[in-house]
Amino acid sequence: APHWAWQALYAAGLLLLTYLLIYLRKLRHRRLPDPSVPAPDDGAAPSNNGHRWRRIGHFDRPAYCGVSGGAAMLEGAVCQHCGLCVSDSELSVAVRAVPCKPVALIPSSSSPSSDADIEGTPHHWVEGNLPAYSMCCVCRDACGEAGRLCDLRCAWCQRCVHPDCAQLTANGAPSTREGGEANKISNADASQRRQLPRLCDFGRYADAVVPPHCVQLSKPTRRRQPSLLSMVRAPRLPAVWRPLIVLANRHSGGGEGDQVLQRFRAVLNPAQVLDLSEVPPKVALGWCRLVPKGVTARLLVCGGDGTVGWVLSAIEELGLSPPPPLAIFPLGTGNDLSRVLGWGPGSSADDLDSVDALLSDLANASVDRLDRWLVSVKPSRSMLLSRSKRLTMSNYFSLGVDALVALNFDSARRSLPALTGSRMINKLWYFGYGTRDLWERACRNLHRRLTVILDGRTLNLPELEGLVVLNIASWGSGCRPWGSSASPTVSDDSSSAKMSNPASSAAQPDAQLHFRPQSHGDGRFELMGLHSSFHMAQLQVGLAPAIRLGQGSNLQIVLRSGSVPVQVDGEPWLQGPCTFTVAHRGQAAVLRCATDKSQG
Ligand SMILES: [Zn+2]
Ligand SMILES: [Zn+2]
Ligand SMILES: [Zn+2]
Ligand SMILES: [Zn+2]
């Protein structure tokens, strides 16, 4: 048989296998019970006393065992929730004798209707291993600097305090093994001394934290199953309570996802931080139904655009109304949606440390609308691999050279997070790289094989190898191809854009005379054309303008013959003759960062 036939067979087999794996994953998720949010690390490992340990092979600053004190230890474990450090030999003691910060304080026996309010949550003091440059919240002196296990930090409000200062303000801080250092206190100026609130106020971001005295767990129905959150009350706060639900996959972003989860578990209630590799979005979104009426839970999705799309689809499938507003903590690369909403192109190692900065950005973020589009694919002939498809798009949908990029090995691995874990699939993509030639041929003379109907009007297509439907301004990892000018011919006001590809002036689309400014919440998409992969490369570095074909709210594309690479929000496939339709599906609520991190 000729060489190309083997290649085609290989590509077909690969797609079939991919499809099968995705289908199997879907089946597995479908078997889960009704959405109800599981409590973290409870039930599954009740012997841990609430702690979630992380092994540290080498502490980067001196750490002291929270159980035995003693000299600085080289290795040990630290709790992601409360920050307690223990040496390996004392781990079993810590698990037995030192409870972690509690997730819920309302006893599961009390009926949900009873109004027996718990007064509040006490501070959860953890001794020693304070952050560098900590300051006592009472006397304003340096705290935790003694070079041994000393002083206290609350695992909720993050206040640091000397044990004696805490005692002076007559609150219930535990006495430590250290003797009195009261003389130090008396030296401090009494007028500078601050009061330590008796109950914890959850610090600066109290409006985002779900306090444990407002949470009730139900007992697990079966053994070795986690307890479920059964009720959440609104705390009494001076400000509006907007609980933040953090969703991240611990495997995403090359381990960055895990670090983000750990940072938020330390600052928030661990129950409001959910690992999408353990809890699917539909179950995690049970939070939106748990909070009392009138309270708006905010979502923070940590991950790539694929993860964000996954969560947005889950919100739509659950029919949450009003939809919870969603913010993005970008992980990995790409992240076009995150860029246009001001959350930046992707996290760096520094950003991971600035959970504080992120929480204050969230406090100032404004709610924005994001159009969601339904892309349906109806094959012309019944073929094994070309079944009808319906996908939801919030970034872009493209045919031809742009989708070809997504089909090549690296991007395919990134854009199919469902398969990233599978080493075998990665290998198959790698060896399947040779099929790229085959796909490239599939983009040739695309304009001759397409009929494009925009809002009922058939377009006269210029010479094209690619077609892109844009919902957001950013495309292909930060490129802004549509530009801001209203003229149909020039894509951008910048001088570089005027060095246009000579071919583009010859190919005048029959577009409207003027374009309205691009917006991702106006119920219209932008349709642009690409001459070639070379034109696409020029566009990405700002050396050529896009071919603006039009703006509209309904699109029909008929692929009459051959096949073409297609992608919807980074999910690529090879599509045979069919009819594509793009129609408005609805709007999602998203949060826009007030201080745009994409600039500077
Ligand atoms: Zn702990
Ligand atoms: Zn506190
Ligand atoms: Zn003090
Ligand atoms: Zn729009």
Coordinates of C-alpha atoms and ligand atoms in Angstrom, one line a residue:
A1 CA 0.0 0.0 0.0
P2 CA 1.2 3.6 -0.6
H3 CA 2.9 5.5 2.2
W4 CA 0.1 8.0 2.6
A5 CA -2.5 5.3 3.1
W6 CA -0.6 4.0 6.1
Q7 CA -0.3 7.6 7.5
A8 CA -4.1 8.1 7.1
L9 CA -4.7 4.8 8.8
Y10 CA -2.4 5.8 11.6
A11 CA -4.1 9.2 12.1
A12 CA -7.5 7.5 12.0
G13 CA -6.5 5.0 14.6
L14 CA -5.0 7.7 16.8
L15 CA -8.2 9.8 16.7
L16 CA -10.3 6.7 17.5
L17 CA -8.1 5.9 20.5
T18 CA -8.2 9.5 21.7
Y19 CA -12.0 9.5 21.4
L20 CA -12.3 6.2 23.2
L21 CA -10.2 7.4 26.2
I22 CA -12.2 10.7 26.5
Y23 CA -15.4 8.6 26.4
L24 CA -14.2 6.3 29.1
R25 CA -13.3 9.2 31.3
K26 CA -16.7 10.7 30.8
L27 CA -18.3 7.4 31.8
R28 CA -16.3 7.3 35.0
H29 CA -17.3 10.8 36.0
R30 CA -21.0 10.1 35.3
R31 CA -21.0 7.4 37.9
L32 CA -20.4 9.9 40.7
P33 CA -23.3 10.6 43.2
D34 CA -25.3 13.8 43.2
P35 CA -23.3 17.0 43.6
S36 CA -22.4 17.4 47.2
V37 CA -19.1 18.9 48.4
P38 CA -16.8 16.5 50.2
A39 CA -14.9 17.8 53.2
P40 CA -11.1 17.8 52.7
D41 CA -9.1 14.8 53.9
D42 CA -11.8 13.8 56.4
G43 CA -13.2 10.3 56.5
A44 CA -10.8 9.1 53.8
A45 CA -8.0 9.5 56.4
P46 CA -9.6 10.3 59.7
S47 CA -6.4 9.2 61.5
N48 CA -4.7 12.4 60.3
N49 CA -6.6 14.6 62.8
G50 CA -7.4 17.0 59.9
H51 CA -3.8 17.6 58.9
R52 CA -2.7 17.2 55.3
W53 CA 1.0 16.5 55.4
R54 CA 3.6 17.5 52.8
R55 CA 7.0 15.9 53.1
I56 CA 9.9 18.3 53.0
G57 CA 13.3 16.7 52.1
H58 CA 15.2 19.9 52.8
F59 CA 13.7 23.0 54.6
D60 CA 15.0 26.2 52.9
R61 CA 15.0 28.0 56.3
P62 CA 15.5 26.7 59.8
A63 CA 12.5 24.7 60.9
Y64 CA 11.8 23.4 64.4
C65 CA 9.6 20.4 65.3
G66 CA 6.3 21.7 66.6
V67 CA 6.0 18.7 69.0
S68 CA 9.5 18.2 70.4
G69 CA 11.1 21.6 69.9
G70 CA 14.8 21.0 69.9
A71 CA 17.4 21.9 67.3
A72 CA 16.6 22.9 63.7
M73 CA 15.6 19.8 61.7
L74 CA 16.8 19.1 58.2
E75 CA 13.8 17.1 57.0
G76 CA 10.3 16.5 58.1
A77 CA 6.7 17.2 57.3
V78 CA 4.6 20.4 57.2
C79 CA 0.8 20.6 57.3
Q80 CA -0.7 22.4 54.3
H81 CA -3.7 23.5 56.3
C82 CA -2.2 24.8 59.6
G83 CA 1.5 25.0 58.8
L84 CA 2.5 22.8 61.7
C85 CA 6.1 21.4 61.2
V86 CA 7.0 18.1 62.7
S87 CA 10.1 15.8 62.4
D88 CA 9.5 12.4 61.0
S89 CA 9.9 10.7 64.4
E90 CA 7.2 12.9 66.0
L91 CA 4.6 12.6 63.2
S92 CA 2.5 9.9 65.0
V93 CA 2.5 12.0 68.2
A94 CA 1.4 15.1 66.2
V95 CA -1.4 13.2 64.6
R96 CA -2.7 11.9 67.9
A97 CA -2.2 15.0 70.1
V98 CA -2.3 18.1 68.0
P99 CA -5.5 18.7 66.0
C100 CA -5.4 20.7 62.7
K101 CA -7.5 23.9 62.2
P102 CA -11.1 22.7 62.1
V103 CA -13.0 22.8 58.8
A104 CA -16.4 22.8 60.5
L105 CA -17.5 23.6 64.1
I106 CA -21.3 23.1 64.0
P107 CA -21.9 19.6 65.4
S108 CA -23.4 17.2 62.8
S109 CA -26.0 16.2 65.4
S110 CA -27.6 19.6 65.6
S111 CA -30.6 20.0 63.2
P112 CA -30.0 22.5 60.4
S113 CA -33.1 24.5 61.4
S114 CA -32.0 25.0 65.0
D115 CA -30.7 28.5 65.5
A116 CA -28.2 27.5 68.2
D117 CA -25.5 29.9 66.8
I118 CA -22.0 29.2 67.7
E119 CA -20.4 32.4 68.9
G120 CA -17.4 32.3 66.6
T121 CA -14.2 30.5 65.9
P122 CA -11.3 30.8 68.3
H123 CA -7.8 31.6 67.0
H124 CA -6.0 28.4 66.0
W125 CA -2.5 29.0 67.5
V126 CA 0.4 27.1 66.0
E127 CA 3.7 27.5 67.8
G128 CA 6.9 28.4 66.1
N129 CA 8.1 28.5 62.5
L130 CA 6.6 31.9 61.9
P131 CA 7.1 33.6 58.5
A132 CA 10.3 35.7 58.2
Y133 CA 10.0 39.3 59.5
S134 CA 6.9 38.6 61.5
M135 CA 5.6 41.3 63.9
C136 CA 3.8 40.7 67.1
C137 CA 0.2 42.1 66.7
V138 CA 0.1 43.3 70.3
C139 CA 3.5 44.9 71.0
R140 CA 4.6 45.5 67.4
D141 CA 8.0 44.0 68.1
A142 CA 9.8 41.3 66.0
C143 CA 8.3 37.9 66.5
G144 CA 9.6 34.4 66.0
E145 CA 13.2 35.5 65.6
A146 CA 14.7 33.6 68.6
G147 CA 16.3 30.8 66.6
R148 CA 14.2 28.1 68.2
L149 CA 10.6 27.0 68.4
C150 CA 9.0 30.2 69.8
D151 CA 5.9 32.5 69.5
L152 CA 2.6 31.8 68.0
R153 CA 0.7 32.3 64.7
C154 CA -3.0 31.9 64.1
A155 CA -3.7 29.6 61.2
W156 CA -6.8 31.6 60.3
C157 CA -6.1 35.3 60.6
Q158 CA -2.3 34.8 60.3
R159 CA -1.7 37.1 63.3
C160 CA 1.6 36.5 65.1
V161 CA 2.0 37.1 68.8
H162 CA 4.3 36.6 71.7
P163 CA 2.7 34.1 74.2
D164 CA 3.1 36.7 77.0
C165 CA 1.5 39.5 74.9
A166 CA -1.4 37.1 74.2
Q167 CA -1.7 36.4 77.9
L168 CA -1.7 40.1 78.8
T169 CA -4.7 40.8 76.6
A170 CA -6.5 38.0 78.6
N171 CA -7.4 35.7 75.8
G172 CA -7.3 32.0 75.6
A173 CA -3.9 31.6 74.0
P174 CA -2.2 28.5 75.3
S175 CA 0.8 28.8 77.5
T176 CA 3.9 27.4 75.9
R177 CA 6.8 25.6 77.4
E178 CA 8.8 28.8 77.6
G179 CA 8.9 30.7 80.9
G180 CA 7.7 34.3 81.3
E181 CA 9.3 37.0 79.3
A182 CA 7.1 39.6 80.9
N183 CA 9.9 42.1 81.4
K184 CA 10.1 42.5 77.6
I185 CA 6.4 43.5 77.5
S186 CA 6.7 46.0 80.3
N187 CA 9.5 47.7 78.4
A188 CA 7.2 48.2 75.4
D189 CA 5.3 51.4 75.3
A190 CA 1.8 50.6 76.6
S191 CA 0.2 53.1 74.3
Q192 CA 1.4 51.3 71.3
R193 CA 0.0 48.0 72.5
R194 CA -2.9 46.7 70.5
Q195 CA -5.8 44.5 71.6
L196 CA -6.0 41.0 70.4
P197 CA -9.6 40.1 69.6
R198 CA -10.8 37.2 71.7
L199 CA -12.4 35.4 68.8
C200 CA -10.7 35.1 65.4
D201 CA -11.8 37.7 62.8
F202 CA -10.1 35.9 59.9
G203 CA -7.9 38.9 59.1
R204 CA -7.8 41.0 56.0
Y205 CA -9.7 38.7 53.7
A206 CA -12.5 37.7 56.1
D207 CA -15.0 38.4 53.4
A208 CA -13.5 35.5 51.3
V209 CA -13.1 33.0 54.1
V210 CA -15.8 30.4 55.1
P211 CA -15.5 30.4 58.9
P212 CA -15.7 26.9 60.5
H213 CA -18.3 28.1 63.0
C214 CA -20.7 28.6 60.0
V215 CA -20.1 25.1 58.5
Q216 CA -21.8 21.8 59.4
L217 CA -20.7 18.4 58.1
S218 CA -22.9 15.3 57.7
K219 CA -21.6 12.0 58.8
P220 CA -20.5 9.8 55.9
T221 CA -23.1 7.3 54.9
R222 CA -20.5 4.6 54.2
R223 CA -17.2 3.8 55.8
R224 CA -14.1 5.2 54.1
Q225 CA -16.1 7.8 52.4
P226 CA -15.5 11.5 53.1
S227 CA -18.0 13.5 55.2
L228 CA -20.0 16.0 53.1
L229 CA -20.7 19.6 53.8
S230 CA -24.4 19.7 54.8
M231 CA -24.9 23.3 55.7
V232 CA -23.2 26.7 55.4
R233 CA -24.3 29.9 57.3
A234 CA -23.4 33.4 56.5
P235 CA -21.1 34.9 59.1
R236 CA -21.8 38.3 60.6
L237 CA -19.4 40.7 59.0
P238 CA -19.1 44.4 58.6
A239 CA -18.5 43.9 54.9
V240 CA -20.4 41.8 52.3
W241 CA -19.5 38.2 52.6
R242 CA -18.4 36.8 49.2
P243 CA -16.9 33.3 49.9
L244 CA -14.1 32.4 47.5
I245 CA -14.2 28.9 46.1
V246 CA -10.8 27.9 44.7
L247 CA -10.6 25.2 42.0
A248 CA -7.3 23.8 40.7
N249 CA -5.9 20.6 39.4
R250 CA -2.9 19.7 41.4
H251 CA -1.3 18.1 38.3
S252 CA -1.6 21.2 36.1
G253 CA 1.1 23.7 35.2
G254 CA 3.8 21.2 36.0
G255 CA 3.1 21.0 39.7
E256 CA 2.2 24.7 40.0
G257 CA -1.4 23.6 40.6
D258 CA -0.4 21.8 43.7
Q259 CA 1.5 24.8 45.1
V260 CA -1.5 27.1 44.5
L261 CA -3.8 24.6 46.3
Q262 CA -1.4 24.5 49.3
R263 CA -1.1 28.3 49.5
F264 CA -4.9 28.8 49.5
R265 CA -5.5 25.9 52.0
A266 CA -3.2 27.8 54.4
V267 CA -5.2 31.1 54.2
L268 CA -8.8 29.9 53.6
N269 CA -10.9 27.2 55.0
P270 CA -9.4 24.0 53.4
A271 CA -13.0 22.9 52.5
Q272 CA -13.3 25.8 50.1
V273 CA -10.2 24.8 48.2
L274 CA -10.9 21.9 45.8
D275 CA -8.6 19.7 43.8
L276 CA -10.2 19.1 40.4
S277 CA -8.2 15.9 40.1
E278 CA -10.2 14.5 43.0
V279 CA -13.5 16.4 42.7
P280 CA -15.0 17.2 39.3
P281 CA -16.3 20.7 38.7
K282 CA -20.0 19.7 39.0
V283 CA -19.5 18.4 42.5
A284 CA -17.2 21.3 43.5
L285 CA -19.9 23.8 42.3
G286 CA -22.2 22.3 44.9
W287 CA -20.8 25.2 47.0
C288 CA -23.0 27.6 45.0
R289 CA -26.1 25.8 46.3
L290 CA -24.7 25.4 49.8
V291 CA -24.3 29.1 50.5
P292 CA -27.5 30.8 51.8
K293 CA -29.7 32.8 49.5
G294 CA -28.5 36.2 48.7
V295 CA -24.9 35.3 49.1
T296 CA -22.8 35.2 45.9
A297 CA -19.9 32.7 45.9
R298 CA -17.0 33.7 43.8
L299 CA -14.9 31.2 41.9
L300 CA -11.2 31.2 41.3
V301 CA -10.2 28.7 38.7
C302 CA -6.4 28.0 38.7
G303 CA -5.3 26.5 35.4
G304 CA -5.3 27.0 31.6
D305 CA -8.2 28.1 29.4
G306 CA -9.2 24.5 29.0
T307 CA -9.8 24.2 32.8
V308 CA -11.8 27.5 32.7
G309 CA -13.9 26.2 29.9
W310 CA -14.6 23.0 31.7
V311 CA -15.8 24.9 34.8
L312 CA -17.9 27.3 32.7
S313 CA -19.6 24.3 31.0
A314 CA -20.3 22.7 34.4
I315 CA -22.0 25.9 35.5
E316 CA -24.2 25.9 32.5
E317 CA -25.0 22.2 32.8
L318 CA -26.1 22.7 36.4
G319 CA -28.1 25.7 35.4
L320 CA -26.7 27.9 38.2
S321 CA -28.6 31.1 38.1
P322 CA -27.3 33.7 38.5
P323 CA -24.0 32.2 37.4
P324 CA -21.2 32.6 39.9
P325 CA -18.6 35.1 38.8
L326 CA -15.3 33.5 37.9
A327 CA -11.8 34.7 38.2
I328 CA -8.7 33.1 36.7
F329 CA -5.3 32.3 38.2
P330 CA -3.4 31.3 35.0
L331 CA -1.1 28.3 35.0
G332 CA 0.9 27.0 32.1
T333 CA 1.1 28.8 28.8
G334 CA -1.4 30.3 26.3
N335 CA -4.1 31.6 28.6
D336 CA -5.8 34.0 26.2
L337 CA -8.9 34.3 28.2
S338 CA -6.9 35.1 31.3
R339 CA -5.1 37.8 29.4
V340 CA -8.2 39.7 28.2
L341 CA -9.7 39.6 31.7
G342 CA -6.5 41.2 33.1
W343 CA -5.3 38.1 35.1
G344 CA -2.1 37.9 33.2
P345 CA -0.4 35.5 30.8
G346 CA 0.6 32.9 33.3
S347 CA 2.0 32.6 36.7
S348 CA 5.7 32.9 37.6
A349 CA 7.2 31.5 40.7
D350 CA 6.8 34.9 42.4
D351 CA 3.1 35.0 41.7
L352 CA 2.7 31.7 43.6
D353 CA 3.9 33.5 46.7
S354 CA 1.6 36.4 46.2
V355 CA -1.7 34.8 47.2
D356 CA -2.1 38.0 49.3
A357 CA -1.8 40.3 46.3
L358 CA -4.3 38.0 44.4
L359 CA -6.8 38.2 47.2
S360 CA -6.7 42.0 47.2
D361 CA -7.0 42.0 43.4
L362 CA -10.1 39.8 43.8
A363 CA -11.6 42.2 46.3
N364 CA -11.4 45.0 43.7
A365 CA -12.4 42.9 40.6
S366 CA -15.5 43.9 38.7
V367 CA -18.1 41.5 37.1
D368 CA -18.0 41.3 33.3
R369 CA -20.0 39.3 30.8
L370 CA -18.5 36.7 28.5
D371 CA -20.3 35.5 25.4
R372 CA -20.5 31.7 25.0
W373 CA -21.0 30.2 21.6
L374 CA -22.4 26.9 20.5
V375 CA -20.4 25.3 17.7
S376 CA -22.2 22.4 16.1
V377 CA -20.8 20.1 13.5
K378 CA -23.1 18.1 11.2
P379 CA -21.2 15.7 8.9
S380 CA -22.4 15.5 5.3
R381 CA -21.9 11.8 5.0
S382 CA -22.1 9.2 7.8
M383 CA -18.6 8.3 8.6
L384 CA -17.1 6.4 11.5
L385 CA -15.0 9.3 12.8
S386 CA -17.2 12.2 11.8
R387 CA -20.1 12.1 14.3
S388 CA -22.2 15.1 15.0
K389 CA -20.5 17.3 17.6
R390 CA -21.7 20.2 19.8
L391 CA -19.0 22.2 21.6
T392 CA -19.2 25.4 23.6
M393 CA -16.7 28.1 22.6
S394 CA -15.6 31.1 24.6
N395 CA -12.2 31.9 23.0
Y396 CA -12.0 31.0 19.4
F397 CA -13.1 28.5 16.8
S398 CA -10.8 28.0 13.7
L399 CA -10.4 25.9 10.6
G400 CA -7.2 25.4 8.6
V401 CA -3.7 26.6 9.4
D402 CA -4.5 27.9 12.9
A403 CA -6.0 24.5 14.0
L404 CA -3.1 22.8 12.3
V405 CA -0.8 24.3 15.0
A406 CA -3.0 22.9 17.7
L407 CA -2.9 19.5 16.1
N408 CA 0.9 19.2 16.2
F409 CA 2.5 17.3 19.1
D410 CA 3.3 20.0 21.7
S411 CA 0.1 22.0 21.5
A412 CA -2.0 18.8 21.3
R413 CA -0.5 17.6 24.5
R414 CA -1.1 21.0 26.2
S415 CA -4.6 21.5 24.8
L416 CA -5.9 18.1 25.8
P417 CA -5.5 18.2 29.6
A418 CA -7.7 15.1 29.8
L419 CA -4.9 13.1 28.3
T420 CA -1.8 14.8 29.7
G421 CA -1.4 12.2 32.3
S422 CA -1.2 9.3 29.8
R423 CA 2.3 8.7 28.8
M424 CA 1.3 6.2 26.1
I425 CA -0.9 8.8 24.4
N426 CA 1.9 11.3 24.5
K427 CA 4.2 8.8 22.8
L428 CA 1.6 8.1 20.1
W429 CA 1.2 11.8 19.4
Y430 CA 5.0 12.0 19.1
F431 CA 5.3 9.2 16.6
G432 CA 2.2 10.5 14.9
Y433 CA 4.0 13.8 14.2
G434 CA 4.8 12.6 10.7
T435 CA 1.1 12.9 9.8
R436 CA 1.5 16.6 10.0
D437 CA 2.3 16.7 6.2
L438 CA -1.0 15.1 5.6
W439 CA -2.8 17.7 7.6
E440 CA -0.9 20.5 6.0
R441 CA -2.2 19.4 2.6
A442 CA -5.7 19.5 4.1
C443 CA -5.5 23.3 4.4
R444 CA -4.6 24.0 0.7
N445 CA -7.2 26.0 -1.3
L446 CA -9.6 26.0 1.7
H447 CA -11.5 29.0 0.2
R448 CA -12.5 26.8 -2.8
R449 CA -14.0 24.2 -0.6
L450 CA -15.9 26.4 1.8
T451 CA -19.2 28.3 1.7
V452 CA -19.4 30.9 4.5
I453 CA -22.7 32.4 5.4
L454 CA -22.5 35.2 8.0
D455 CA -25.9 36.4 9.3
G456 CA -27.6 35.1 6.2
R457 CA -25.1 36.8 3.8
T458 CA -22.8 34.6 1.7
L459 CA -19.3 35.9 1.7
N460 CA -17.0 36.2 -1.3
L461 CA -13.9 34.6 0.2
P462 CA -10.3 35.7 -0.7
E463 CA -7.6 33.1 -1.1
L464 CA -7.5 31.4 2.3
E465 CA -5.8 28.6 4.2
G466 CA -7.4 29.4 7.5
L467 CA -10.6 30.9 9.0
V468 CA -10.9 32.1 12.7
V469 CA -14.0 33.0 14.7
L470 CA -12.9 35.2 17.5
N471 CA -14.9 35.8 20.7
I472 CA -12.1 37.4 22.7
A473 CA -9.4 39.9 21.6
S474 CA -6.5 37.7 22.4
W475 CA -5.6 34.7 20.2
G476 CA -2.6 32.4 19.9
S477 CA -1.0 33.2 23.2
G478 CA -1.4 37.0 23.5
C479 CA -1.7 38.1 19.8
R480 CA -4.4 40.8 19.2
P481 CA -5.2 40.1 15.6
W482 CA -8.4 42.2 15.2
G483 CA -6.9 45.4 16.4
S484 CA -8.9 48.5 17.4
S485 CA -9.5 50.5 14.2
A486 CA -13.0 50.7 12.7
S487 CA -11.7 50.5 9.1
P488 CA -12.3 47.1 7.4
T489 CA -8.9 47.0 5.7
V490 CA -6.3 47.9 8.2
S491 CA -6.2 45.8 11.3
D492 CA -4.3 48.1 13.6
D493 CA -3.3 51.7 13.9
S494 CA 0.3 50.8 14.7
S495 CA 2.8 51.5 11.9
S496 CA 4.1 48.0 11.9
A497 CA 0.7 46.8 10.8
K498 CA 0.9 49.0 7.7
M499 CA 3.7 46.9 6.3
S500 CA 1.0 44.6 5.0
N501 CA 1.3 41.5 3.0
P502 CA 0.8 42.5 -0.6
A503 CA -1.6 39.6 -1.1
S504 CA -4.0 41.0 1.5
S505 CA -4.8 44.2 -0.4
A506 CA -5.7 42.2 -3.5
A507 CA -8.2 40.2 -1.5
Q508 CA -10.9 42.6 -0.4
P509 CA -13.6 41.0 1.6
D510 CA -17.1 42.2 1.1
A511 CA -17.4 43.3 4.7
Q512 CA -19.3 46.1 6.4
L513 CA -17.8 49.6 5.8
H514 CA -17.1 50.0 9.5
F515 CA -16.6 47.6 12.4
R516 CA -17.8 48.1 15.9
P517 CA -15.2 47.8 18.6
Q518 CA -14.5 44.2 19.6
S519 CA -16.0 43.1 22.8
H520 CA -16.4 39.6 24.4
G521 CA -19.8 40.5 25.8
D522 CA -21.7 42.1 22.9
G523 CA -23.3 39.0 21.4
R524 CA -21.1 39.3 18.3
F525 CA -18.0 37.4 17.1
E526 CA -15.3 38.5 14.7
L527 CA -14.5 36.5 11.6
M528 CA -11.0 36.7 10.2
G529 CA -9.1 34.9 7.4
L530 CA -5.5 33.7 7.2
H531 CA -3.8 33.4 3.8
S532 CA -1.2 30.9 4.8
S533 CA 0.8 29.6 7.8
F534 CA 3.3 32.3 6.8
H535 CA 0.7 35.0 7.0
M536 CA -0.3 33.6 10.4
A537 CA 3.3 33.9 11.6
Q538 CA 3.5 37.5 10.4
L539 CA 0.2 38.3 12.1
Q540 CA 1.5 36.9 15.4
V541 CA 4.5 39.3 15.4
G542 CA 2.5 42.2 14.2
L543 CA 4.0 42.4 10.6
A544 CA 0.7 41.8 8.8
P545 CA -2.9 42.7 9.3
A546 CA -5.6 40.1 9.6
I547 CA -8.2 39.8 6.8
R548 CA -11.3 41.1 8.5
L549 CA -14.2 39.2 7.0
G550 CA -17.0 40.5 9.2
Q551 CA -18.8 40.6 12.6
G552 CA -22.0 38.8 13.3
S553 CA -24.0 36.6 15.6
N554 CA -24.7 33.6 13.4
L555 CA -22.4 31.7 11.1
Q556 CA -22.7 28.8 8.8
I557 CA -19.7 27.2 7.2
V558 CA -20.2 24.4 4.7
L559 CA -17.1 22.2 4.0
R560 CA -17.9 20.7 0.7
S561 CA -15.0 18.3 0.1
G562 CA -11.8 17.0 1.7
S563 CA -11.0 17.3 5.4
V564 CA -9.6 20.2 7.4
P565 CA -8.0 20.6 10.9
V566 CA -10.5 22.2 13.2
Q567 CA -10.2 23.5 16.8
V568 CA -12.6 24.8 19.4
D569 CA -10.8 26.5 22.3
G570 CA -7.7 24.5 21.8
E571 CA -9.3 21.1 21.3
P572 CA -8.3 20.1 17.8
W573 CA -9.4 17.4 15.4
L574 CA -9.5 16.5 11.7
Q575 CA -13.0 17.1 10.2
G576 CA -14.4 15.7 7.0
P577 CA -17.1 17.3 4.8
C578 CA -19.8 18.8 7.1
T579 CA -21.7 22.0 8.0
F580 CA -20.5 24.0 11.0
T581 CA -22.9 26.4 12.7
V582 CA -21.9 29.0 15.3
A583 CA -24.8 30.4 17.4
H584 CA -25.0 32.4 20.6
R585 CA -25.5 30.2 23.6
G586 CA -25.6 32.6 26.5
Q587 CA -23.3 34.6 28.7
A588 CA -21.1 33.6 31.6
A589 CA -20.2 35.9 34.5
V590 CA -16.4 36.6 34.8
L591 CA -14.3 38.8 37.0
R592 CA -12.1 41.4 35.4
C593 CA -8.9 42.4 37.3
A594 CA -8.8 46.1 37.9
T595 CA -5.0 46.2 37.6
D596 CA -4.2 44.5 34.3
K597 CA -1.3 42.1 34.8
S598 CA -0.8 41.6 31.0
Q599 CA 0.9 44.9 30.7
G600 CA 4.3 45.6 32.2
Ligands
ZN1 ZN -2.7 20.9 60.2
ZN2 ZN -6.9 34.2 64.3
ZN3 ZN 4.5 40.9 71.6
ZN4 ZN -18.0 40.2 20.5

